[in-house]
Coordinates of C-alpha atoms and ligand atoms in Angstrom, one line a residue:
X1 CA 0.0 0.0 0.0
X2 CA 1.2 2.9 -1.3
X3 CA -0.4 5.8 1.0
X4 CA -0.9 3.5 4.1
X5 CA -1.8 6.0 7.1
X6 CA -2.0 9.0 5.5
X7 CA -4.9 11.4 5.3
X8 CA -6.2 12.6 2.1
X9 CA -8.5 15.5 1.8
X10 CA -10.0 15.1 -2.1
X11 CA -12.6 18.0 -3.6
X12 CA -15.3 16.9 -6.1
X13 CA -14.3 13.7 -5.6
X14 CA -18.6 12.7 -5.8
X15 CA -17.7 11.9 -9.8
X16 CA -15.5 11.8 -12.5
X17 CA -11.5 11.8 -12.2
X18 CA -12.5 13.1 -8.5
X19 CA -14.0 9.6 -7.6
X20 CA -11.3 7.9 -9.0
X21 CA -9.0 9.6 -6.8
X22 CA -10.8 8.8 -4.1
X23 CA -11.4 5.3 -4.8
X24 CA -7.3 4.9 -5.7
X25 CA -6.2 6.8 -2.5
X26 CA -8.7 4.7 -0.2
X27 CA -6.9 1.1 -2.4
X28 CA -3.7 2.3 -1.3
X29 CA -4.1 2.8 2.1
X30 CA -5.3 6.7 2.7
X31 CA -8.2 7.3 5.0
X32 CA -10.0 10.4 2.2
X33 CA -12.4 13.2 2.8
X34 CA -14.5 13.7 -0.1
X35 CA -15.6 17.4 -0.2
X36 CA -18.2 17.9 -3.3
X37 CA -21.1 20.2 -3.5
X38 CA -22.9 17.0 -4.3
X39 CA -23.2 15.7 -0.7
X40 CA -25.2 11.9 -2.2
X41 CA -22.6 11.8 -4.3
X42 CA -19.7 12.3 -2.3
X43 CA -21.4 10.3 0.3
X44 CA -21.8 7.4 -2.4
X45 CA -18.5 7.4 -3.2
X46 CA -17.0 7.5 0.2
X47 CA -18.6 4.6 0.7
X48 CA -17.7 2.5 -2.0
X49 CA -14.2 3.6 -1.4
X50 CA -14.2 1.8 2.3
X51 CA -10.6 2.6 4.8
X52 CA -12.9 4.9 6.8
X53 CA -13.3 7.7 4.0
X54 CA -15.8 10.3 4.9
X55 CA -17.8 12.7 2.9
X56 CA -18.7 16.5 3.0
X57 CA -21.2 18.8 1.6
X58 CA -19.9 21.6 0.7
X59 CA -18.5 24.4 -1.9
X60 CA -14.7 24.6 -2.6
X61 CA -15.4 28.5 -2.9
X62 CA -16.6 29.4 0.4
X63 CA -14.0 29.3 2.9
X64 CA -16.3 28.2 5.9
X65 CA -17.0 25.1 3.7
X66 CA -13.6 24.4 3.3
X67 CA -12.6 24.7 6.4
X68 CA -15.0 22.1 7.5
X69 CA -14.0 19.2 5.7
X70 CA -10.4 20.1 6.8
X71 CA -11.3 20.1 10.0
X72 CA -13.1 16.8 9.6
X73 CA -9.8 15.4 7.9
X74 CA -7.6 16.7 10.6
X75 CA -10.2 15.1 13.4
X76 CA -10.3 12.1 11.3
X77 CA -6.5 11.5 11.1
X78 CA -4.6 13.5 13.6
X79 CA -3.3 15.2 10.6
X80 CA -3.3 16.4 7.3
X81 CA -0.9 14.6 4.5
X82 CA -2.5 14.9 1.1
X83 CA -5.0 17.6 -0.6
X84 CA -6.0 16.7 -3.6
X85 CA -7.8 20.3 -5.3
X86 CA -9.8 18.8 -8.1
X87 CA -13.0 20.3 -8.1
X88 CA -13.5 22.3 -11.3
X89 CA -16.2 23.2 -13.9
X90 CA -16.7 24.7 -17.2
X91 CA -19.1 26.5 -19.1
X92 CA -20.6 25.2 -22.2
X93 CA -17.8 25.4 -25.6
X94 CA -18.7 28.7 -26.9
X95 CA -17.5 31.7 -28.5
X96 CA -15.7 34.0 -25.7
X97 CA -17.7 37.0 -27.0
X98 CA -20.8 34.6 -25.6
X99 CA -19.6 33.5 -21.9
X100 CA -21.2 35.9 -19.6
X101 CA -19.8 37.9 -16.8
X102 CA -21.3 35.6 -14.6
X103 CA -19.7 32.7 -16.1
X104 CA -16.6 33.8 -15.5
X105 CA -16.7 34.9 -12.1
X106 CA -18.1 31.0 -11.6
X107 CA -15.3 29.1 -13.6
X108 CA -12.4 31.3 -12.4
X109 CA -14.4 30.9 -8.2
X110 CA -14.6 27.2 -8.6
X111 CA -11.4 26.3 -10.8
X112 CA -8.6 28.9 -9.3
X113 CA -10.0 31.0 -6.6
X114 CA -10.7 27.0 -4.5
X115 CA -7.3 26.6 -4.6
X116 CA -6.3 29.7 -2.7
X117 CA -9.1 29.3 -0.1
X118 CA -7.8 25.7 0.4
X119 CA -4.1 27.2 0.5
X120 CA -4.7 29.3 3.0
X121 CA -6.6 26.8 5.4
X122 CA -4.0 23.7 5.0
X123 CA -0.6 24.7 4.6
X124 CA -0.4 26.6 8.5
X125 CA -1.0 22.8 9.3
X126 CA 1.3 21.6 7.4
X127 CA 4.1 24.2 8.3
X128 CA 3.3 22.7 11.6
X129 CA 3.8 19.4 10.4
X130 CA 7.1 19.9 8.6
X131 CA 5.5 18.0 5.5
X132 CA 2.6 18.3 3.3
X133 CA 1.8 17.1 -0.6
X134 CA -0.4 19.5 -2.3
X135 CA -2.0 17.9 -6.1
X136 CA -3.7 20.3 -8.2
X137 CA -5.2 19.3 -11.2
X138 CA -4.8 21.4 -13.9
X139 CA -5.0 20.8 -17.4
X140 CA -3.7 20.3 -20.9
X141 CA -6.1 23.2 -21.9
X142 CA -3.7 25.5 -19.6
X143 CA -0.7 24.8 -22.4
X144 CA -2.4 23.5 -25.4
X145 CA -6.2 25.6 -25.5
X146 CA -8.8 24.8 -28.1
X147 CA -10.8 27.1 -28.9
X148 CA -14.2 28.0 -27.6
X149 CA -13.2 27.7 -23.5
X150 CA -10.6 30.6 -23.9
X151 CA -12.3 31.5 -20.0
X152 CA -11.6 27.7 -19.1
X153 CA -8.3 27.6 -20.7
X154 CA -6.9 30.9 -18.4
X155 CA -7.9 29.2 -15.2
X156 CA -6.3 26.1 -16.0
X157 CA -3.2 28.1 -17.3
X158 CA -3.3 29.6 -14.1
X159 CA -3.5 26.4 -12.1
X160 CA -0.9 24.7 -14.1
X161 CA 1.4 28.1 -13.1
X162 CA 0.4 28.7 -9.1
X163 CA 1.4 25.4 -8.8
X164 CA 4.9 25.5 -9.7
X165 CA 5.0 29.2 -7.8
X166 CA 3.3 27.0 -4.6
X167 CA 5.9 24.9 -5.2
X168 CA 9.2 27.2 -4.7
X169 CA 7.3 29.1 -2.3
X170 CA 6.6 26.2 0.3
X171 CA 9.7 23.7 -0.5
X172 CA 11.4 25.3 2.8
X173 CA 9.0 23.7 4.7
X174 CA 8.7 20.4 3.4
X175 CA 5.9 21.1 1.5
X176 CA 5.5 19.7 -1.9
X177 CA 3.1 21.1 -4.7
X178 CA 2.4 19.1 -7.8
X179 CA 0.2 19.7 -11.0
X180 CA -1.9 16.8 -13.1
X181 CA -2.6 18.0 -16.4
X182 CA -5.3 15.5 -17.7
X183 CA -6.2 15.5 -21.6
X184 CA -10.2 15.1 -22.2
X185 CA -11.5 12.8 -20.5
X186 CA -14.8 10.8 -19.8
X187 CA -16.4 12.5 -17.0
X188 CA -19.3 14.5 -16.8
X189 CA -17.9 17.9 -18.1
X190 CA -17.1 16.2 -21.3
X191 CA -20.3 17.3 -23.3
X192 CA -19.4 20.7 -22.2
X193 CA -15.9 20.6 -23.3
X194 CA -16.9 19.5 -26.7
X195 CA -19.5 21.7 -27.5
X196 CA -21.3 19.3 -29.6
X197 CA -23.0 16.1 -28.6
X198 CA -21.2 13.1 -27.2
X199 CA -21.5 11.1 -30.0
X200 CA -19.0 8.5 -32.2
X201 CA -18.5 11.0 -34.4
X202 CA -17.8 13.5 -32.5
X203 CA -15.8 11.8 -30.0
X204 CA -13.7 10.9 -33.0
X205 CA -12.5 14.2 -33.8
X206 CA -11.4 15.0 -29.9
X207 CA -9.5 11.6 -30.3
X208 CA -7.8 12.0 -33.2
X209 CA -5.4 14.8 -31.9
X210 CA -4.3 11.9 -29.3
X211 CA -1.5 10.0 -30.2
X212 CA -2.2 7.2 -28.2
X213 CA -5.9 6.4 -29.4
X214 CA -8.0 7.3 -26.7
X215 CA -9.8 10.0 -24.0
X216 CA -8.2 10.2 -20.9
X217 CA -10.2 7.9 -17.7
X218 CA -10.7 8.7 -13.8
X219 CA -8.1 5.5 -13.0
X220 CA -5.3 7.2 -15.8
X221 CA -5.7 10.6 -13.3
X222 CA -5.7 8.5 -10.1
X223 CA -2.4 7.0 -10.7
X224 CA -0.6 10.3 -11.4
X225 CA -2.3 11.3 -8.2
X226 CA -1.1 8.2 -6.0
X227 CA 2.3 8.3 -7.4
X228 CA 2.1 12.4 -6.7
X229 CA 0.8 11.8 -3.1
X230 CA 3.6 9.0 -2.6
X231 CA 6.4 8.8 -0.9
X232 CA 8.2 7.8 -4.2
X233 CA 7.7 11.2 -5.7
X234 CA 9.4 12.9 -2.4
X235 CA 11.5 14.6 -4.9
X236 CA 9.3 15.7 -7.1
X237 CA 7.9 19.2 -6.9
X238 CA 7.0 21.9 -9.0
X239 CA 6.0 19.6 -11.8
X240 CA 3.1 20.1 -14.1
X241 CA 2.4 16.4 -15.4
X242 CA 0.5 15.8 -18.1
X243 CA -1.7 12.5 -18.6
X244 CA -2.7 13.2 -22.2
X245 CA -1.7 10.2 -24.0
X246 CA 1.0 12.1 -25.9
X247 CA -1.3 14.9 -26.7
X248 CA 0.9 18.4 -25.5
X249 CA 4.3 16.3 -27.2
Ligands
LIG301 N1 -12.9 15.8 -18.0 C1 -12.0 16.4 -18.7 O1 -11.9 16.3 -19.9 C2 -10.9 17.2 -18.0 C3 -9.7 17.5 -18.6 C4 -8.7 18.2 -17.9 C5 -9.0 18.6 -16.6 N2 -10.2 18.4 -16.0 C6 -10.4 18.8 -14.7 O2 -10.6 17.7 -13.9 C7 -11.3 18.1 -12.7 C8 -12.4 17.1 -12.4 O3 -13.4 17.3 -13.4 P1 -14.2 16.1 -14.0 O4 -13.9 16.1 -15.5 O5 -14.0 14.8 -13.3 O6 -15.7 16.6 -13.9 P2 -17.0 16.1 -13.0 O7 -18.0 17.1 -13.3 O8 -17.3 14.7 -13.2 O9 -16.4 16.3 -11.5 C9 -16.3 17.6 -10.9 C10 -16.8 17.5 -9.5 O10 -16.5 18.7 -8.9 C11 -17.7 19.0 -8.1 N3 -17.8 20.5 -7.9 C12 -18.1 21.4 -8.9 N4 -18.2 22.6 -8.4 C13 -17.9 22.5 -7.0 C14 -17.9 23.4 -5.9 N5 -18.1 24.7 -6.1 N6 -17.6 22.9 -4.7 C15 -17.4 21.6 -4.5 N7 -17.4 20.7 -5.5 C16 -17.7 21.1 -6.8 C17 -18.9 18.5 -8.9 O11 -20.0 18.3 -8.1 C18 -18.3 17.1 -9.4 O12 -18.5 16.1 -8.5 C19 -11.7 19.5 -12.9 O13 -10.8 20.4 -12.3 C20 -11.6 19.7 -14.4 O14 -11.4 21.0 -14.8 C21 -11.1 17.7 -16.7

């Protein structure tokens, strides 16, 4: 077991790569609190995933929500190892000219302003701990956009950047900050990301530009995120990794 006795906060984890985080983290070992605005769904999950993983209610971008479910983590374990900050959301594919002001106070709330609520409620406990592993998962659209989520593709640039900067900020005190960087993938934002409906067809053209054959899954994301969590990686920080099949080459 790869993350045996460590505690594991995971956001949105009630679907998509988020529940294959959980489900991974729980396999190897981590006791994971699933924070999803979807409280069933998190609450499904958590339970499916076994090891004692527990699930909150709540919204990445209020700050008393967040500091909840770290509290719950913290009560649960004694202490905090792993965040995973995966929540995210997109508007529908669409010209820019079309995305409305409230749509882009939503993505760049859920997507970028999460992670610094969740920043500054975790790593005072893990300066106290001396040790900490921070995953944010970013995306290929943050070096690679398509058009039609120009809005989308500036908060995952942005992730994809703040993590590195976490990174050189925090090493001094043990704290290591890593990026995912998933291609398109089959979750429930897909339809969205497209545009277009999920069809064959239109699948087709999405998997076309990826050189090994094939959409990203929630189990392709969760290893990168075990691996990231590990105690393997404990030299690896700063990185933006990309699970995209070859598709940012
Ligand atoms: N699916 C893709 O093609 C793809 C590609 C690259 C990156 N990503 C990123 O992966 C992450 C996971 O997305 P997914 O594709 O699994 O989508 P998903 O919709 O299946 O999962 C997202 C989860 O986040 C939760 N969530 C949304 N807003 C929230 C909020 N305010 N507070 C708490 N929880 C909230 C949702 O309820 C959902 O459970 C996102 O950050 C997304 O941007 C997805």
């Amino acid at each position: 077991m790869r993350l045996k006795g460590k505690t594991a906060l995971v956001t949105g984890g009630a679907s998509g790569f988020g529940a294959g985080i959980v489900q991974a983290y729980a396999r190897e070992g981590a006791r994971v609190v699933v924070l999803d605005l979807n409280g069933e769904g998190a609450a499904r999950v958590a339970a499916e995933a076994g090891n004692g993983a527990l699930a909150v209610a709540g919204d990445v971008t209020r700050q008393a929500d967040i500091e909840a479910a770290v509290g719950k983590a913290v009560d649960a374990g004694g202490r905090l190892d792993i965040v995973v900050n995966n929540a995210g959301w997109t508007f529908r594919n669409k010209p820019m000219l079309e995305v409305t002001e409230a749509e882009f106070d939503k993505v760049f709330a859920i997507n970028v302003k999460s992670i610094y609520l969740m920043t500054n409620a975790v790593v005072p406990i893990m300066r106290r701990q001396k040790e900490g592993r921070i995953i944010n998962i970013g995306s290929t659209a943050g070096s690679r956009p398509r058009p039609g989520l120009t809005w989308y593709n500036a908060t995952k640039g942005a992730v994809n950047l703040l993590s590195k900067s976490m990174a050189v900020e925090l090493a001094p005190d043990g704290i290591r900050v890593n990026c995912v960087a998933p291609v398109i993938g089959e979750t429930a934002l897909l339809e969205s990301f497209m545009g277009v409906p999920d069809t064959p067809e239109n699948r087709a053209k999405f998997v076309g530009t990826i050189p090994l054959g094939r959409m990203s899954k929630p189990s392709d994301i969760a290893n990168a995120c075990v691996y990231l969590g590990s105690d393997e990686a404990e030299f690896l920080t700063g990185v933006v990794l990309p699970v995209d099949g070859g598709r940012t080459v």
